[in-house]
């Protein structure tokens, strides 16, 4: 269906309408909002790294002191609850910020550079990833963003870089340990050039050697470079030689060059168009983003402008299915949740959000792999997926009906504007119970698509 640019701007390039916030009217408003978003303090900051470090140190202290299992379990529970709280804070931030386009970009890059928790120790590292590795670099160069991501403890731990040791390093000679290629492979295959690009296993191995020395300072929960683990000498990657005396800057140089590679431009241009516009994007749109990337050497604001200025960006509404996290965020905006109310919900609200996402098959901090969550509609519109969405809509509808006097039809009109189809408006207004009308609006095809 055809909808206005204002509606597409709010729903396709943001998380939907919030009754108490002004909505963007088109591409110019989207671009103007980026600088304001970057300068604004977070409404929902996550636990500071220093506080997180103290909780981890306390767990280590209890283990060293051979404290009771009850005490150790209680401390682990604190860490789990902190991670759940921080995950909810991240979702509240995206939902209630007035800068929807910026927050959607945060969501895109979070998934592009997916990190997950294989164990409780990794779970502690992940909440810090978005505010320190992603958000500060969203309006800079892709090279700076890539370096920040690769050096973040969550990425280094998730992709086993902490296990990689140069065979000829001091530690390698002493222990016999060797390279772990996971991070190097995913940097080339997923984060930059793409799986079909012209790199070889030798390039992967060369990058793995260049990245040795990169690790995690466990006391600080921060990036560390460890000379004793670093493979000495030079490393051949993509036809060029890098390295020398062990230093973290050698890998930084390569990563910044890789960020400007034509294959990187092509791969991420298509991912942007797929994420924001259509599972099968317009080739001209992808080519426009790609050319802009190459011409501007990975300058991200120029890339975002190319994304929204092309005619294909404003094509027919509903080409994309909202993934569960996006659906939940859109719902929080639609019900006019306010920041103070979100803060008041506390741990009970955080647990509800975590449970809802588990039931919708997109749990917090649990991507299916370093490739992130699937984009295509077929991955989400399944019998199980539809059942979960209907159950979620019903639960929210009942909750809303108890706590407010919302008129279902007016609710649907407010949250969908001219994207609301007459048949949906009629069904919502004709529902026998108010909660059912609210649930029908939330379960409608229009609300589940963008």
Short mmCIF file of C-alpha atoms in Angstrom, two decimals:
data_model
loop_
_atom_site.label_atom_id
_atom_site.label_comp_id
_atom_site.label_asym_id
_atom_site.label_seq_id
_atom_site.Cartn_x
_atom_site.Cartn_y
_atom_site.Cartn_z
CA UNK A 1 0.00 0.00 0.00
CA UNK A 2 1.07 3.59 -0.56
CA UNK A 3 1.62 5.73 2.52
CA UNK A 4 3.01 9.21 3.08
CA UNK A 5 6.71 9.90 3.43
CA UNK A 6 6.08 11.01 7.00
CA UNK A 7 4.64 7.60 7.90
CA UNK A 8 7.46 5.77 6.14
CA UNK A 9 10.01 7.99 7.89
CA UNK A 10 8.57 7.12 11.30
CA UNK A 11 7.94 3.40 10.75
CA UNK A 12 10.45 2.27 8.12
CA UNK A 13 13.37 4.36 9.34
CA UNK A 14 12.37 4.53 12.98
CA UNK A 15 10.46 2.47 15.51
CA UNK A 16 7.06 4.00 14.83
CA UNK A 17 4.96 6.80 16.24
CA UNK A 18 4.93 7.86 19.88
CA UNK A 19 1.86 9.99 20.71
CA UNK A 20 3.92 12.47 22.75
CA UNK A 21 6.81 12.94 20.29
CA UNK A 22 7.01 14.80 17.00
CA UNK A 23 7.60 12.57 13.99
CA UNK A 24 10.05 13.12 11.10
CA UNK A 25 8.48 14.25 7.82
CA UNK A 26 10.99 12.81 5.39
CA UNK A 27 14.68 12.23 4.64
CA UNK A 28 15.77 15.73 5.58
CA UNK A 29 14.34 15.38 9.08
CA UNK A 30 15.93 11.95 9.48
CA UNK A 31 19.38 13.28 8.63
CA UNK A 32 19.02 16.43 10.75
CA UNK A 33 18.13 14.29 13.77
CA UNK A 34 21.40 12.33 13.72
CA UNK A 35 23.66 15.00 15.21
CA UNK A 36 21.07 15.84 17.87
CA UNK A 37 20.81 12.16 18.76
CA UNK A 38 24.57 11.73 19.08
CA UNK A 39 24.82 14.75 21.37
CA UNK A 40 21.91 13.75 23.62
CA UNK A 41 22.65 11.87 26.87
CA UNK A 42 21.24 8.36 27.11
CA UNK A 43 17.82 8.17 28.70
CA UNK A 44 18.62 4.67 29.92
CA UNK A 45 22.35 4.15 30.52
CA UNK A 46 23.59 0.65 31.25
CA UNK A 47 25.62 -0.30 34.31
CA UNK A 48 28.99 1.50 34.21
CA UNK A 49 31.97 -0.71 33.46
CA UNK A 50 33.53 0.12 36.85
CA UNK A 51 30.46 -1.14 38.71
CA UNK A 52 30.28 -4.24 36.55
CA UNK A 53 33.97 -4.84 37.29
CA UNK A 54 33.31 -4.68 41.03
CA UNK A 55 30.58 -7.32 40.80
CA UNK A 56 32.85 -9.65 38.82
CA UNK A 57 35.71 -9.07 41.26
CA UNK A 58 33.40 -9.99 44.13
CA UNK A 59 32.49 -13.26 42.43
CA UNK A 60 36.19 -14.08 41.98
CA UNK A 61 36.84 -13.14 45.62
CA UNK A 62 34.10 -15.51 46.81
CA UNK A 63 35.54 -18.34 44.73
CA UNK A 64 39.07 -17.77 46.00
CA UNK A 65 37.82 -17.66 49.59
CA UNK A 66 35.93 -20.92 49.00
CA UNK A 67 32.73 -19.24 50.14
CA UNK A 68 29.51 -21.21 50.43
CA UNK A 69 27.71 -22.26 47.25
CA UNK A 70 24.74 -20.13 48.34
CA UNK A 71 26.91 -17.02 48.40
CA UNK A 72 28.43 -17.81 45.01
CA UNK A 73 24.99 -18.49 43.50
CA UNK A 74 23.66 -15.24 44.96
CA UNK A 75 26.48 -13.27 43.35
CA UNK A 76 25.94 -15.01 40.02
CA UNK A 77 22.27 -14.11 40.26
CA UNK A 78 23.22 -10.46 40.76
CA UNK A 79 25.33 -10.60 37.61
CA UNK A 80 22.52 -12.22 35.61
CA UNK A 81 20.00 -9.66 36.81
CA UNK A 82 22.38 -6.84 35.97
CA UNK A 83 22.73 -8.18 32.43
CA UNK A 84 18.95 -8.53 32.05
CA UNK A 85 18.48 -4.99 33.38
CA UNK A 86 21.06 -3.61 30.96
CA UNK A 87 19.40 -5.43 28.05
CA UNK A 88 16.07 -3.90 28.96
CA UNK A 89 17.70 -0.48 29.34
CA UNK A 90 19.03 -0.80 25.80
CA UNK A 91 15.54 -1.57 24.47
CA UNK A 92 13.94 1.24 26.45
CA UNK A 93 16.53 3.62 25.01
CA UNK A 94 15.61 2.66 21.46
CA UNK A 95 11.90 2.77 22.20
CA UNK A 96 11.65 6.09 24.01
CA UNK A 97 14.33 8.20 22.34
CA UNK A 98 12.86 10.91 20.07
CA UNK A 99 15.59 10.08 17.53
CA UNK A 100 14.24 6.95 15.90
CA UNK A 101 16.55 6.86 12.86
CA UNK A 102 19.67 6.97 15.02
CA UNK A 103 18.29 4.22 17.24
CA UNK A 104 17.47 2.06 14.21
CA UNK A 105 21.08 2.50 13.08
CA UNK A 106 22.19 1.36 16.53
CA UNK A 107 20.03 -1.72 16.04
CA UNK A 108 21.46 -2.36 12.58
CA UNK A 109 25.10 -2.17 13.67
CA UNK A 110 24.43 -4.16 16.84
CA UNK A 111 23.18 -6.99 14.67
CA UNK A 112 25.85 -6.56 11.98
CA UNK A 113 28.51 -6.92 14.67
CA UNK A 114 26.61 -9.56 16.61
CA UNK A 115 28.01 -10.70 19.93
CA UNK A 116 26.46 -13.29 22.19
CA UNK A 117 26.96 -14.86 25.56
CA UNK A 118 28.24 -18.43 25.56
CA UNK A 119 28.60 -18.27 29.34
CA UNK A 120 27.99 -15.95 32.29
CA UNK A 121 31.43 -14.38 31.97
CA UNK A 122 30.74 -13.25 28.42
CA UNK A 123 27.27 -12.05 29.38
CA UNK A 124 28.85 -9.50 31.71
CA UNK A 125 30.82 -7.98 28.82
CA UNK A 126 28.03 -7.56 26.28
CA UNK A 127 25.95 -4.65 27.71
CA UNK A 128 29.01 -2.38 27.45
CA UNK A 129 29.42 -3.13 23.73
CA UNK A 130 26.68 -0.85 22.39
CA UNK A 131 27.40 2.31 24.43
CA UNK A 132 31.19 2.20 24.10
CA UNK A 133 31.99 0.48 20.77
CA UNK A 134 28.99 1.44 18.63
CA UNK A 135 27.20 4.62 19.66
CA UNK A 136 30.29 6.90 19.84
CA UNK A 137 31.32 5.92 16.29
CA UNK A 138 28.00 5.88 14.44
CA UNK A 139 28.59 9.26 12.86
CA UNK A 140 32.28 8.86 12.08
CA UNK A 141 34.14 6.59 9.70
CA UNK A 142 33.47 2.90 9.32
CA UNK A 143 37.17 2.36 9.92
CA UNK A 144 36.98 3.84 13.40
CA UNK A 145 33.82 1.85 14.11
CA UNK A 146 35.45 -1.37 12.94
CA UNK A 147 38.54 -0.84 15.12
CA UNK A 148 36.38 -0.08 18.18
CA UNK A 149 34.31 -3.22 17.59
CA UNK A 150 37.26 -5.54 17.04
CA UNK A 151 38.98 -4.24 20.17
CA UNK A 152 35.94 -4.56 22.42
CA UNK A 153 36.15 -7.28 25.09
CA UNK A 154 32.74 -8.69 24.13
CA UNK A 155 33.85 -9.33 20.53
CA UNK A 156 37.28 -10.61 21.53
CA UNK A 157 35.71 -13.05 23.97
CA UNK A 158 32.76 -14.14 21.80
CA UNK A 159 34.94 -14.99 18.80
CA UNK A 160 37.64 -16.69 20.92
CA UNK A 161 40.40 -14.17 20.22
CA UNK A 162 41.36 -14.56 23.87
CA UNK A 163 42.47 -18.11 22.96
CA UNK A 164 44.68 -17.07 20.02
CA UNK A 165 48.43 -17.21 20.52
CA UNK A 166 51.16 -16.61 17.98
CA UNK A 167 53.02 -19.93 17.53
CA UNK A 168 56.35 -18.10 17.53
CA UNK A 169 55.48 -15.70 20.34
CA UNK A 170 57.01 -16.09 23.78
CA UNK A 171 53.84 -17.74 25.07
CA UNK A 172 53.44 -19.87 21.96
CA UNK A 173 56.95 -21.29 22.25
CA UNK A 174 56.47 -21.99 25.94
CA UNK A 175 52.99 -23.55 25.76
CA UNK A 176 52.69 -24.87 22.21
CA UNK A 177 49.43 -22.96 21.72
CA UNK A 178 48.56 -21.55 18.29
CA UNK A 179 46.26 -19.32 16.28
CA UNK A 180 42.51 -19.14 16.63
CA UNK A 181 41.11 -17.88 13.32
CA UNK A 182 37.52 -17.16 14.37
CA UNK A 183 37.77 -13.39 14.72
CA UNK A 184 39.88 -12.98 11.59
CA UNK A 185 37.45 -15.06 9.52
CA UNK A 186 34.36 -13.20 10.71
CA UNK A 187 35.98 -9.79 10.21
CA UNK A 188 36.49 -10.65 6.54
CA UNK A 189 33.41 -12.80 5.94
CA UNK A 190 30.74 -11.00 7.96
CA UNK A 191 31.92 -7.61 9.15
CA UNK A 192 33.51 -6.27 5.96
CA UNK A 193 34.05 -7.96 2.58
CA UNK A 194 31.32 -10.59 2.65
CA UNK A 195 31.34 -14.36 2.20
CA UNK A 196 31.63 -14.22 -1.61
CA UNK A 197 34.53 -11.75 -1.72
CA UNK A 198 37.94 -12.56 -3.17
CA UNK A 199 39.92 -13.46 -0.08
CA UNK A 200 41.60 -16.77 0.69
CA UNK A 201 42.36 -18.99 3.64
CA UNK A 202 45.87 -17.53 3.59
CA UNK A 203 44.36 -14.05 4.06
CA UNK A 204 42.37 -15.33 7.02
CA UNK A 205 45.48 -16.85 8.54
CA UNK A 206 47.48 -13.69 7.90
CA UNK A 207 44.89 -11.57 9.68
CA UNK A 208 44.72 -14.07 12.54
CA UNK A 209 48.47 -13.66 12.96
CA UNK A 210 48.20 -9.88 12.83
CA UNK A 211 45.52 -9.92 15.52
CA UNK A 212 47.55 -11.98 17.99
CA UNK A 213 48.26 -9.89 21.05
CA UNK A 214 44.66 -8.63 21.08
CA UNK A 215 42.95 -9.85 24.24
CA UNK A 216 40.98 -8.93 27.34
CA UNK A 217 42.39 -7.50 30.54
CA UNK A 218 40.16 -9.48 32.88
CA UNK A 219 40.78 -7.26 35.89
CA UNK A 220 39.68 -4.15 34.01
CA UNK A 221 37.15 -5.88 31.70
CA UNK A 222 38.83 -3.90 28.94
CA UNK A 223 40.87 -4.38 25.78
CA UNK A 224 44.51 -5.28 26.29
CA UNK A 225 47.44 -5.85 23.97
CA UNK A 226 49.79 -8.59 25.17
CA UNK A 227 53.24 -8.67 23.57
CA UNK A 228 53.98 -12.14 24.90
CA UNK A 229 51.11 -13.58 22.80
CA UNK A 230 51.75 -11.59 19.61
CA UNK A 231 53.18 -13.36 16.55
CA UNK A 232 56.36 -11.50 15.54
CA UNK A 233 57.27 -10.60 11.98
CA UNK A 234 55.22 -9.66 8.94
CA UNK A 235 51.82 -10.91 7.78
CA UNK A 236 50.59 -11.06 4.19
CA UNK A 237 46.91 -10.12 3.75
CA UNK A 238 45.06 -9.25 0.52
CA UNK A 239 48.31 -8.79 -1.34
CA UNK A 240 49.92 -6.42 1.15
CA UNK A 241 52.33 -6.89 4.04
CA UNK A 242 51.62 -5.73 7.59
CA UNK A 243 53.31 -6.14 10.93
CA UNK A 244 56.83 -5.92 12.31
CA UNK A 245 57.54 -5.39 15.95
CA UNK A 246 54.38 -6.44 17.86
CA UNK A 247 51.98 -3.53 18.25
CA UNK A 248 48.22 -3.08 18.29
CA UNK A 249 48.53 -0.41 15.60
CA UNK A 250 49.45 -2.89 12.84
CA UNK A 251 45.99 -4.47 12.94
CA UNK A 252 44.38 -1.02 13.25
CA UNK A 253 46.07 0.06 10.02
CA UNK A 254 44.80 -2.99 8.18
CA UNK A 255 41.25 -2.65 9.56
CA UNK A 256 40.99 0.98 8.45
CA UNK A 257 42.17 0.04 4.96
CA UNK A 258 39.74 -2.87 4.90
CA UNK A 259 36.92 -0.49 5.82
CA UNK A 260 37.43 1.34 2.51
CA UNK A 261 37.71 -1.79 0.35
CA UNK A 262 35.19 -1.92 -2.55
CA UNK A 263 33.96 -5.35 -1.45
CA UNK A 264 33.23 -3.94 2.01
CA UNK A 265 31.24 -1.12 0.42
CA UNK A 266 29.25 -3.58 -1.70
CA UNK A 267 28.54 -5.99 1.15
CA UNK A 268 27.35 -3.44 3.70
CA UNK A 269 25.47 -1.32 1.16
CA UNK A 270 23.28 -4.30 0.39
CA UNK A 271 22.83 -5.13 4.08
CA UNK A 272 21.65 -1.57 4.79
CA UNK A 273 19.12 -1.66 1.96
CA UNK A 274 17.88 -5.09 3.06
CA UNK A 275 17.56 -4.08 6.70
CA UNK A 276 15.72 -0.83 6.13
CA UNK A 277 13.76 -1.27 2.92
CA UNK A 278 13.23 -4.73 1.39
CA UNK A 279 14.44 -8.31 1.61
CA UNK A 280 15.14 -8.07 -2.13
CA UNK A 281 16.42 -4.50 -2.46
CA UNK A 282 16.44 -2.34 -5.57
CA UNK A 283 19.83 -2.85 -7.31
CA UNK A 284 20.06 0.84 -8.12
CA UNK A 285 19.58 1.71 -4.46
CA UNK A 286 22.35 -0.68 -3.39
CA UNK A 287 24.67 0.67 -6.12
CA UNK A 288 24.01 4.26 -4.99
CA UNK A 289 24.96 3.46 -1.39
CA UNK A 290 28.01 1.51 -2.56
CA UNK A 291 29.28 4.35 -4.79
CA UNK A 292 28.80 6.82 -1.96
CA UNK A 293 30.74 4.56 0.42
CA UNK A 294 33.69 4.29 -1.98
CA UNK A 295 33.68 7.98 -2.88
CA UNK A 296 33.58 9.06 0.76
CA UNK A 297 35.94 6.34 2.04
CA UNK A 298 33.41 4.84 4.43
CA UNK A 299 32.19 8.10 5.95
CA UNK A 300 29.02 6.91 7.65
CA UNK A 301 26.87 10.08 7.58
CA UNK A 302 27.37 10.22 3.80
CA UNK A 303 26.34 6.55 3.59
CA UNK A 304 23.19 7.20 5.65
CA UNK A 305 22.30 10.08 3.37
CA UNK A 306 22.67 7.80 0.35
CA UNK A 307 20.40 5.27 2.08
CA UNK A 308 17.49 7.69 2.59
CA UNK A 309 17.81 10.01 -0.41
CA UNK A 310 17.27 7.37 -3.11
CA UNK A 311 13.77 7.01 -4.53
CA UNK A 312 13.70 3.27 -3.78
CA UNK A 313 13.98 4.02 -0.06
CA UNK A 314 10.41 5.35 -0.19
CA UNK A 315 8.81 2.49 -2.11
CA UNK A 316 5.69 0.54 -1.10
CA UNK A 317 5.02 0.19 2.60
CA UNK A 318 5.24 -3.20 4.29
CA UNK A 319 8.10 -4.83 2.40
CA UNK A 320 9.83 -5.74 5.67
CA UNK A 321 8.58 -7.82 8.59
CA UNK A 322 9.51 -6.42 11.97
CA UNK A 323 11.73 -8.79 13.88
CA UNK A 324 10.57 -9.51 17.44
CA UNK A 325 12.84 -6.98 19.15
CA UNK A 326 11.67 -4.29 16.71
CA UNK A 327 8.06 -5.33 17.32
CA UNK A 328 8.47 -5.03 21.07
CA UNK A 329 10.17 -1.64 20.75
CA UNK A 330 7.43 -0.39 18.42
CA UNK A 331 4.83 -1.59 20.92
CA UNK A 332 6.44 0.35 23.77
CA UNK A 333 6.23 3.48 21.60
CA UNK A 334 2.67 2.81 20.49
CA UNK A 335 1.35 2.45 24.06
CA UNK A 336 2.96 5.79 24.90
CA UNK A 337 5.25 4.39 27.57
CA UNK A 338 7.06 7.26 29.26
CA UNK A 339 10.65 7.15 30.60
CA UNK A 340 9.60 7.60 34.24
CA UNK A 341 7.12 4.74 33.96
CA UNK A 342 9.75 2.50 32.36
CA UNK A 343 12.14 3.20 35.24
CA UNK A 344 9.42 2.47 37.81
CA UNK A 345 8.80 -1.02 36.39
CA UNK A 346 12.15 -2.15 37.78
CA UNK A 347 13.34 -5.74 37.69
CA UNK A 348 9.85 -7.12 37.25
CA UNK A 349 9.43 -5.16 34.04
CA UNK A 350 12.90 -6.15 32.85
CA UNK A 351 12.11 -9.84 33.36
CA UNK A 352 8.83 -9.45 31.48
CA UNK A 353 10.67 -7.99 28.52
CA UNK A 354 13.27 -10.76 28.57
CA UNK A 355 10.51 -13.40 28.74
CA UNK A 356 8.52 -11.80 25.91
CA UNK A 357 11.57 -11.84 23.63
CA UNK A 358 12.32 -15.47 24.48
CA UNK A 359 8.73 -16.38 23.61
CA UNK A 360 9.07 -14.47 20.31
CA UNK A 361 12.30 -16.35 19.50
CA UNK A 362 14.67 -13.40 19.60
CA UNK A 363 16.11 -13.46 23.14
CA UNK A 364 18.39 -10.76 24.46
CA UNK A 365 22.11 -11.27 23.83
CA UNK A 366 21.54 -14.69 22.23
CA UNK A 367 22.03 -14.32 18.46
CA UNK A 368 22.11 -17.60 16.54
CA UNK A 369 25.74 -16.91 15.62
CA UNK A 370 28.14 -14.13 14.65
CA UNK A 371 26.07 -13.59 11.48
CA UNK A 372 23.33 -12.05 13.62
CA UNK A 373 19.58 -12.53 13.25
CA UNK A 374 17.99 -13.34 9.89
CA UNK A 375 16.32 -10.53 7.96
CA UNK A 376 14.01 -12.39 5.58
CA UNK A 377 10.30 -12.55 6.35
CA UNK A 378 10.26 -16.34 6.03
CA UNK A 379 12.43 -16.63 9.13
CA UNK A 380 9.82 -14.90 11.28
CA UNK A 381 6.43 -15.51 9.67
CA UNK A 382 6.12 -19.15 10.65
CA UNK A 383 3.31 -20.96 12.49
CA UNK A 384 5.27 -20.73 15.73
CA UNK A 385 6.27 -17.12 15.06
CA UNK A 386 2.69 -16.04 14.29
CA UNK A 387 1.38 -17.82 17.38
CA UNK A 388 3.93 -15.96 19.50
CA UNK A 389 2.97 -12.62 17.99
CA UNK A 390 -0.73 -13.24 18.58
CA UNK A 391 -0.08 -14.25 22.19
CA UNK A 392 2.09 -11.15 22.72
CA UNK A 393 -0.57 -8.87 21.22
CA UNK A 394 -3.23 -10.44 23.43
CA UNK A 395 -1.18 -10.01 26.59
CA UNK A 396 -0.45 -6.36 25.82
CA UNK A 397 -4.08 -5.74 24.84
CA UNK A 398 -5.35 -7.10 28.15
CA UNK A 399 -2.80 -5.10 30.11
CA UNK A 400 -3.67 -1.90 28.27
CA UNK A 401 -7.41 -2.41 28.73
CA UNK A 402 -6.94 -2.80 32.50
CA UNK A 403 -4.75 0.26 32.92
CA UNK A 404 -6.27 2.78 30.52
CA UNK A 405 -9.45 3.81 28.73
CA UNK A 406 -7.87 3.64 25.28
CA UNK A 407 -10.33 3.42 22.40
CA UNK A 408 -9.05 0.63 20.12
CA UNK A 409 -9.82 2.35 16.81
CA UNK A 410 -8.28 5.62 17.91
CA UNK A 411 -5.27 3.65 19.20
CA UNK A 412 -4.83 2.02 15.78
CA UNK A 413 -5.19 5.34 13.96
CA UNK A 414 -2.64 7.02 16.22
CA UNK A 415 0.02 4.33 15.87
CA UNK A 416 -0.40 3.64 12.15
CA UNK A 417 -1.74 6.90 10.62
CA UNK A 418 -2.27 6.42 6.89
CA UNK A 419 -0.73 2.94 6.96
CA UNK A 420 -3.95 1.70 8.62
CA UNK A 421 -6.10 -0.21 6.13
CA UNK A 422 -9.89 0.33 6.25
CA UNK A 423 -10.45 -3.41 6.83
CA UNK A 424 -8.16 -3.36 9.87
CA UNK A 425 -9.81 -0.21 11.25
CA UNK A 426 -13.22 -1.86 10.92
CA UNK A 427 -12.09 -5.10 12.61
CA UNK A 428 -10.48 -3.21 15.49
CA UNK A 429 -13.57 -1.06 16.02
CA UNK A 430 -15.96 -4.00 15.79
CA UNK A 431 -14.16 -6.21 18.32
CA UNK A 432 -16.57 -7.40 21.05
CA UNK A 433 -14.20 -6.48 23.90
CA UNK A 434 -11.90 -3.47 24.17
CA UNK A 435 -8.85 -5.58 24.92
CA UNK A 436 -9.51 -7.63 21.80
CA UNK A 437 -9.64 -4.48 19.69
CA UNK A 438 -6.33 -3.31 21.11
CA UNK A 439 -4.83 -6.76 20.53
CA UNK A 440 -6.10 -6.82 16.93
CA UNK A 441 -4.38 -3.49 16.27
CA UNK A 442 -1.09 -4.83 17.62
CA UNK A 443 -1.44 -8.10 15.71
CA UNK A 444 -2.38 -6.40 12.43
CA UNK A 445 -0.23 -6.93 9.34
CA UNK A 446 0.38 -3.17 9.18
CA UNK A 447 1.83 -3.01 12.68
CA UNK A 448 3.98 -6.10 12.13
CA UNK A 449 5.52 -4.74 8.95
CA UNK A 450 7.31 -1.60 7.90
#
